[in-house]
XYZ file of C-alpha atoms in Angstrom:
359
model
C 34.873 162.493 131.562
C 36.558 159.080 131.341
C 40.453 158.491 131.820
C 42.558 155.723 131.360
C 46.585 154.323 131.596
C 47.885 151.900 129.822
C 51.323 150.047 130.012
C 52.031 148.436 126.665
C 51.765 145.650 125.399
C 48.575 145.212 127.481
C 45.622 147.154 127.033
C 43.963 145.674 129.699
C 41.810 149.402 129.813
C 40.895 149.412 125.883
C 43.151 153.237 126.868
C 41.725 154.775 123.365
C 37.924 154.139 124.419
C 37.661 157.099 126.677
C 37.795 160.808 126.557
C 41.355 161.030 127.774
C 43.970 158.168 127.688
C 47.565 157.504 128.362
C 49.700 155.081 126.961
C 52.903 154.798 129.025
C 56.334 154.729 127.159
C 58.816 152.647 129.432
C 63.136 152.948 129.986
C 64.920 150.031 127.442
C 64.697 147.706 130.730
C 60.839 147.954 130.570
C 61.036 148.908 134.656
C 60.115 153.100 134.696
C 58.026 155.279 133.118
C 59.455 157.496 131.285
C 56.511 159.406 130.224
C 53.368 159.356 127.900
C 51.679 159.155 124.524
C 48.453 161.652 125.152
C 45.668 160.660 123.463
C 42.166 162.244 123.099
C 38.936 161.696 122.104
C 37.441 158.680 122.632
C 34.234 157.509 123.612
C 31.902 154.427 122.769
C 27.581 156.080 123.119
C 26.026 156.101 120.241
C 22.277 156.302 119.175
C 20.747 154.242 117.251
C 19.424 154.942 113.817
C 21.790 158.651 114.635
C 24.134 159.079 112.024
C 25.437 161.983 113.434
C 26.080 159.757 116.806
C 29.328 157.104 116.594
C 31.978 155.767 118.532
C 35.203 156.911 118.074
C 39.035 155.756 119.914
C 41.231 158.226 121.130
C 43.759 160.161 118.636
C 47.456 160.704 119.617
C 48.394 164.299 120.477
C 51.954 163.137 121.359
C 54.393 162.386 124.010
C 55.302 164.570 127.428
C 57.439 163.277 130.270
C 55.207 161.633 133.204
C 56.181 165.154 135.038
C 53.494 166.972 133.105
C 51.090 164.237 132.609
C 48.828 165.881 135.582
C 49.141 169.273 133.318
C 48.351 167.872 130.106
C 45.413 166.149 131.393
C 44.270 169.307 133.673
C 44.637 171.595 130.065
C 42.828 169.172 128.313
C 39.488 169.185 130.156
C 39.688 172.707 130.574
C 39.785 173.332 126.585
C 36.488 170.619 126.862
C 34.631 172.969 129.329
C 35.445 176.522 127.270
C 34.508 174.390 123.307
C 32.315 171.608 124.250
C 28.906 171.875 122.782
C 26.579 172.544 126.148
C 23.425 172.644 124.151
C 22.827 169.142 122.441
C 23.415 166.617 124.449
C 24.191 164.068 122.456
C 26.973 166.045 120.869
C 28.613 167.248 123.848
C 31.078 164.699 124.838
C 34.935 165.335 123.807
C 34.956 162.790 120.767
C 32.984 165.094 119.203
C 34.664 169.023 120.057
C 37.869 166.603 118.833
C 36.044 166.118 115.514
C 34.751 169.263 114.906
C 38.225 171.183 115.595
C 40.389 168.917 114.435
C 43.650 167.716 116.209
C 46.000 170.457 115.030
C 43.660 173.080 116.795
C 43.275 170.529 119.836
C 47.269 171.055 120.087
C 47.589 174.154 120.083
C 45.068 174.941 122.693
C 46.407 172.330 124.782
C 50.253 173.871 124.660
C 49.198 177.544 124.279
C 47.730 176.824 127.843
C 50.222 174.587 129.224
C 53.057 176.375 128.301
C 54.773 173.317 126.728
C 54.529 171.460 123.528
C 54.247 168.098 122.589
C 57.049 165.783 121.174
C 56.229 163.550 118.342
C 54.400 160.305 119.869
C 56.894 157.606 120.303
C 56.410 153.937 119.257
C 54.555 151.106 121.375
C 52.610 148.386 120.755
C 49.972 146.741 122.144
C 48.854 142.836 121.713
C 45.500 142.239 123.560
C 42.915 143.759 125.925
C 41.949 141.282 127.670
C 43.301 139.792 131.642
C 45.868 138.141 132.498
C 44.376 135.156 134.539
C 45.854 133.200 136.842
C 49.133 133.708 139.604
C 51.324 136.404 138.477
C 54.584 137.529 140.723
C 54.172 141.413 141.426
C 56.365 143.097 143.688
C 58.942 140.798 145.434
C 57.263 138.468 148.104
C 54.118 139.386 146.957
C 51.747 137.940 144.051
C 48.471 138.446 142.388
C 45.813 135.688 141.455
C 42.975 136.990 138.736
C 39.904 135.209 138.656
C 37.210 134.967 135.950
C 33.741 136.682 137.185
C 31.688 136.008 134.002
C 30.600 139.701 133.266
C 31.291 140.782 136.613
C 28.502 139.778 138.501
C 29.380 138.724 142.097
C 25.791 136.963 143.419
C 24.868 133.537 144.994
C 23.139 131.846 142.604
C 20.105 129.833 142.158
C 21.418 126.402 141.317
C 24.922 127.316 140.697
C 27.919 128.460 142.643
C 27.563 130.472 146.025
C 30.109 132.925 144.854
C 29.232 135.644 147.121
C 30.055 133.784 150.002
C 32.765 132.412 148.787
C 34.888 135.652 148.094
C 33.331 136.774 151.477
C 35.568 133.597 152.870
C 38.605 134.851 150.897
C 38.379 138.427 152.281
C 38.408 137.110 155.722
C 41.623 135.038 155.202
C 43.159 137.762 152.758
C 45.808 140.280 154.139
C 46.446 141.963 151.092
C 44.133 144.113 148.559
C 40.863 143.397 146.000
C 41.179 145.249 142.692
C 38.626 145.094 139.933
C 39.701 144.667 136.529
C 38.090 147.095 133.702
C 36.669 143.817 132.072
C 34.651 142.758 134.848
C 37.173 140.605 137.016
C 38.561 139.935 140.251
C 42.200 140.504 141.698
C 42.910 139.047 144.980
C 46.184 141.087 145.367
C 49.392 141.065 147.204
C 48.812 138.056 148.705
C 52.223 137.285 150.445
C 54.192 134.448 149.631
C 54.015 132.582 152.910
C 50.207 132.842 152.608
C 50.651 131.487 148.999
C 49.988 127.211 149.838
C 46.739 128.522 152.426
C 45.400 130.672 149.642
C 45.778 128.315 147.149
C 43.798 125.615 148.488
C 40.675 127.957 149.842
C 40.219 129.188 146.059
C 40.326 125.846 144.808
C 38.008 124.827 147.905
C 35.224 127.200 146.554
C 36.070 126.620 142.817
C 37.903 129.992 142.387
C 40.764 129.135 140.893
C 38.534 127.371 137.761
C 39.991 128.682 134.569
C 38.897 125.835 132.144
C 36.653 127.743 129.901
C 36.899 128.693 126.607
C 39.210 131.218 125.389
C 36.078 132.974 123.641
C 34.273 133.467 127.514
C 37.332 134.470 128.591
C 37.321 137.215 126.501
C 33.866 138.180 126.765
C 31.865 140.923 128.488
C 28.482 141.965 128.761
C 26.970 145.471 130.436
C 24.300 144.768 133.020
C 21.573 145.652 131.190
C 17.764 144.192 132.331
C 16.613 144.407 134.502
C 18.632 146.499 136.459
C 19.106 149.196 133.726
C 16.506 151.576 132.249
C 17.790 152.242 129.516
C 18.263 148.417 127.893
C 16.162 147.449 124.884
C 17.698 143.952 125.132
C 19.193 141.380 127.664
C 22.761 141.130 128.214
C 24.555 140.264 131.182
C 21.898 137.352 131.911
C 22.070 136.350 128.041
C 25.712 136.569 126.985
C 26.539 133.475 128.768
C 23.853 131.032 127.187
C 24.798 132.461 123.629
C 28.477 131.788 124.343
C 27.238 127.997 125.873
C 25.756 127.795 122.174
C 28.898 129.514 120.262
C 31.618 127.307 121.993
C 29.972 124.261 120.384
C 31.235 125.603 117.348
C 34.744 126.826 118.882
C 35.318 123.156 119.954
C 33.923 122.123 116.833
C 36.496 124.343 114.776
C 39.488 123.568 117.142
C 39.164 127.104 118.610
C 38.897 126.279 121.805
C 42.042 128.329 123.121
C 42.139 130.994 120.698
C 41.036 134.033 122.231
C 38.556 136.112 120.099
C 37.260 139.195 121.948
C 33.329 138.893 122.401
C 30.810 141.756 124.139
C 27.236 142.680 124.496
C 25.389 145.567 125.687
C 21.382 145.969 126.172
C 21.525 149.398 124.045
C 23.784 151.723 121.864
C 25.481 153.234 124.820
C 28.348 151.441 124.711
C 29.209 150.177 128.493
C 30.740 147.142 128.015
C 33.153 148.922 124.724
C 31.254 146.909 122.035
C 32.574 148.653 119.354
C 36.270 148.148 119.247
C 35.502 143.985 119.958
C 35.822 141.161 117.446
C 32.553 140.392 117.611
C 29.764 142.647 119.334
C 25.896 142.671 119.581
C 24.357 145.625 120.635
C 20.763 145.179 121.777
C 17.814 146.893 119.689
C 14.617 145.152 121.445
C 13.959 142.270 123.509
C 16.060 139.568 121.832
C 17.377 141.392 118.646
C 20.709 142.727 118.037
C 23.106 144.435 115.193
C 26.057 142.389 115.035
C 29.445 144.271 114.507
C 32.296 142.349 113.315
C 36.316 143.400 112.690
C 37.204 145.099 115.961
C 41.255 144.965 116.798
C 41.910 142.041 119.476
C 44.388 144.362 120.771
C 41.450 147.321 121.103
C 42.746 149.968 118.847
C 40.493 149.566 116.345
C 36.488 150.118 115.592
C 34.814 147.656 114.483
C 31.469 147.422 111.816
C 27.999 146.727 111.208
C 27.557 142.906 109.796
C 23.744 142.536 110.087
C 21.000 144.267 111.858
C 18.364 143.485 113.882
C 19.591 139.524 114.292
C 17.841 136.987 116.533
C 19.592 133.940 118.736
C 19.042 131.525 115.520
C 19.983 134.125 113.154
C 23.586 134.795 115.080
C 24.439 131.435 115.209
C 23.624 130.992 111.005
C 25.896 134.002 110.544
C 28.509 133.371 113.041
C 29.329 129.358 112.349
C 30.405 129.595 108.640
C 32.621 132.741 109.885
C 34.321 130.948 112.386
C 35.053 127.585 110.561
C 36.255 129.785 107.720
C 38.599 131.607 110.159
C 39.624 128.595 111.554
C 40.820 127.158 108.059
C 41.847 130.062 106.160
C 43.740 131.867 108.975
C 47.345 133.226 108.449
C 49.688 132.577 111.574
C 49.176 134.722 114.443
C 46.017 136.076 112.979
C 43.361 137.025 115.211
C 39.105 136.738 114.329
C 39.453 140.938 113.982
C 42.073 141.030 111.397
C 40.904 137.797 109.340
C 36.965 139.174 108.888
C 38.640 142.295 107.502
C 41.215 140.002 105.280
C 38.728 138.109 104.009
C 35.913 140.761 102.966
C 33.345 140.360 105.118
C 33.617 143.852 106.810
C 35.463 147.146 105.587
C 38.389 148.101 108.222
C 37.596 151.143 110.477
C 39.806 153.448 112.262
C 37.742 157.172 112.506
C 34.454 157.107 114.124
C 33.327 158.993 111.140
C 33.572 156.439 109.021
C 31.618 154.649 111.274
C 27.873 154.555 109.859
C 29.830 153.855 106.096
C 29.358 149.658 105.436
């Protein structure tokens, strides 16, 4: 059972991907909490060749007061546990009890046992899902530097950069706090400002503070897949980077280079690197072949759909080039890879998991 909180406009957590999400409404000075936009029902496994298995995001049941947040959320796994389907597995998770009661039931379980009812969900917005990288000020006398792990994996490699010992030099110096990032990066946190010129110059010693890659890597994620997990049909987290080595030659190429477009891969259909709401996904069927998906929301609120099946490395980039010279001539302002593929016809726009399977 998966929980998330989110603090528009950054959906840093891709909130409606899990079984439980909340999407914090803030004061008119953007400095409290005020309370929370509940939503339900998400969740990313599928199986292949399943029709009856999809992803689906999280539907709004409405707003409550941060004071019974910890209610709502208590109410709405217990409903789960007394509806959820406990004989077929791969129908069991909340997405599904969501589908097959509908929302209007789901909110009337949810009050009739919390003793409260839900006001109508009030307006946010959100505008990406990715990391903010760099120095940000948090807290006064205190700041926050986010670093780019490329899919999260922390290792000293053969050839390349000894990053495991260098964040083991940064923990000794660091006072302050590590916090992971839900798309696979590093925060070296509340690092005081008097510590700010040392700090400074022992990431840049070890390379840490590198940011010069493409807005596409940036923005990409991969799960671990082989050979660490048993239930990959295809590489990921070691392949991801080479493909996007091969796709920023046609970024560059295109003038793309700092125009984010959100890019993931996992080894199989279960979804743990959130495939399905990205721009572009590929979603591992056997050792090098994927389905591509195309027309995910950049901001994560929105599924995204099959484009081909089965594709191999050469195959990806044939598709993929034309697509992203045409988006990078026939673009509105503003308008990110997601929104354009749907614009332009190349994939039908998808908001209910249900419609999922439908091309």
């Amino acid at each position: 059972f998966k929980i998330a909180i989110a603090i528009p406009p950054e959906n840093d957590v891709d909130v409606v991907a899990y079984d439980l999400g909340f999407i914090a409404i803030l004061d008119d000075a953007q400095q409290h909490i005020l309370g929370y936009n509940v939503a339900i029902g998400g969740g990313m496994g599928m199986t292949h060749n399943n029709r009856k298995t999809y992803p689906r995001l999280a539907t709004c049941l409405g707003y409550v007061p941060k004071e019974r947040a910890i209610a709502v959320a208590e109410h709405v796994m217990l409903v789960q546990r007394d509806h959820g389907d406990r004989t077929n597995r791969k129908h069991a998770r909340l997405k599904y009890t969501v589908d097959d009661h509908g929302m209007d039931w789901w909110r009337e379980q949810v009050e009739a046992r919390a003793g409260f009812a839900f006001e109508p969900a009030r307006p946010y917005a959100f505008t990406r899902n990715g990391d903010r990288y760099g120095w940000v000020k948090t807290t006064p006398g205190l700041n926050n530097f986010t670093m780019f792990v490329q899919n999260g994996r922390v290792a000293n490699f053969a050839g390349g950069a000894p990053l495991k010992r260098a964040l083991a030099d940064v923990a000794r110096a660091h006072s302050g706090a590590f916090r992971l990032t839900c798309n696979g990066h590093l925060i070296v946190a509340d690092v005081r400002d008097a510590d700010m010129p040392a700090m400074r110059a022992l990431l840049a010693r070890h390379g840490l503070d590198n940011l010069d890659y493409s807005a596409l890597r940036l923005h990409s994620m991969a799960c671990a897949a082989l050979p660490t997990c048993g239930l990959a049909m295809a590489e990921s987290e070691r392949y991801l980077p080479r493909l996007i080595d091969l796709l920023d030659r046609v970024i560059d190429d295109a003038g793309l280079r700092n125009d984010a477009i959100v890019i993931r891969m996992t080894g199989c259909p279960n979804g743990c690197a959130r495939p399905y709401n990205a721009e572009i996904a590929f979603v591992g069927k056997a050792p090098g072949a994927y389905n591509l998906y195309l027309g995910g929301s950049h901001a994560g609120d929105r599924l995204n759909k099959l484009y081909r099946e089965t594709v191999t490395e050469d195959q990806i980039l044939e598709l993929l080039t034309p697509l992203i010279k045409q988006y990078a001539l026939e673009r509105n302002s503003g308008e990110s890879f997601g929104d354009f593929v749907i614009r332009a016809g190349v994939v039908k726009e998808t908001r209910e998991g249900l419609d999922f399977h439908d091309l």
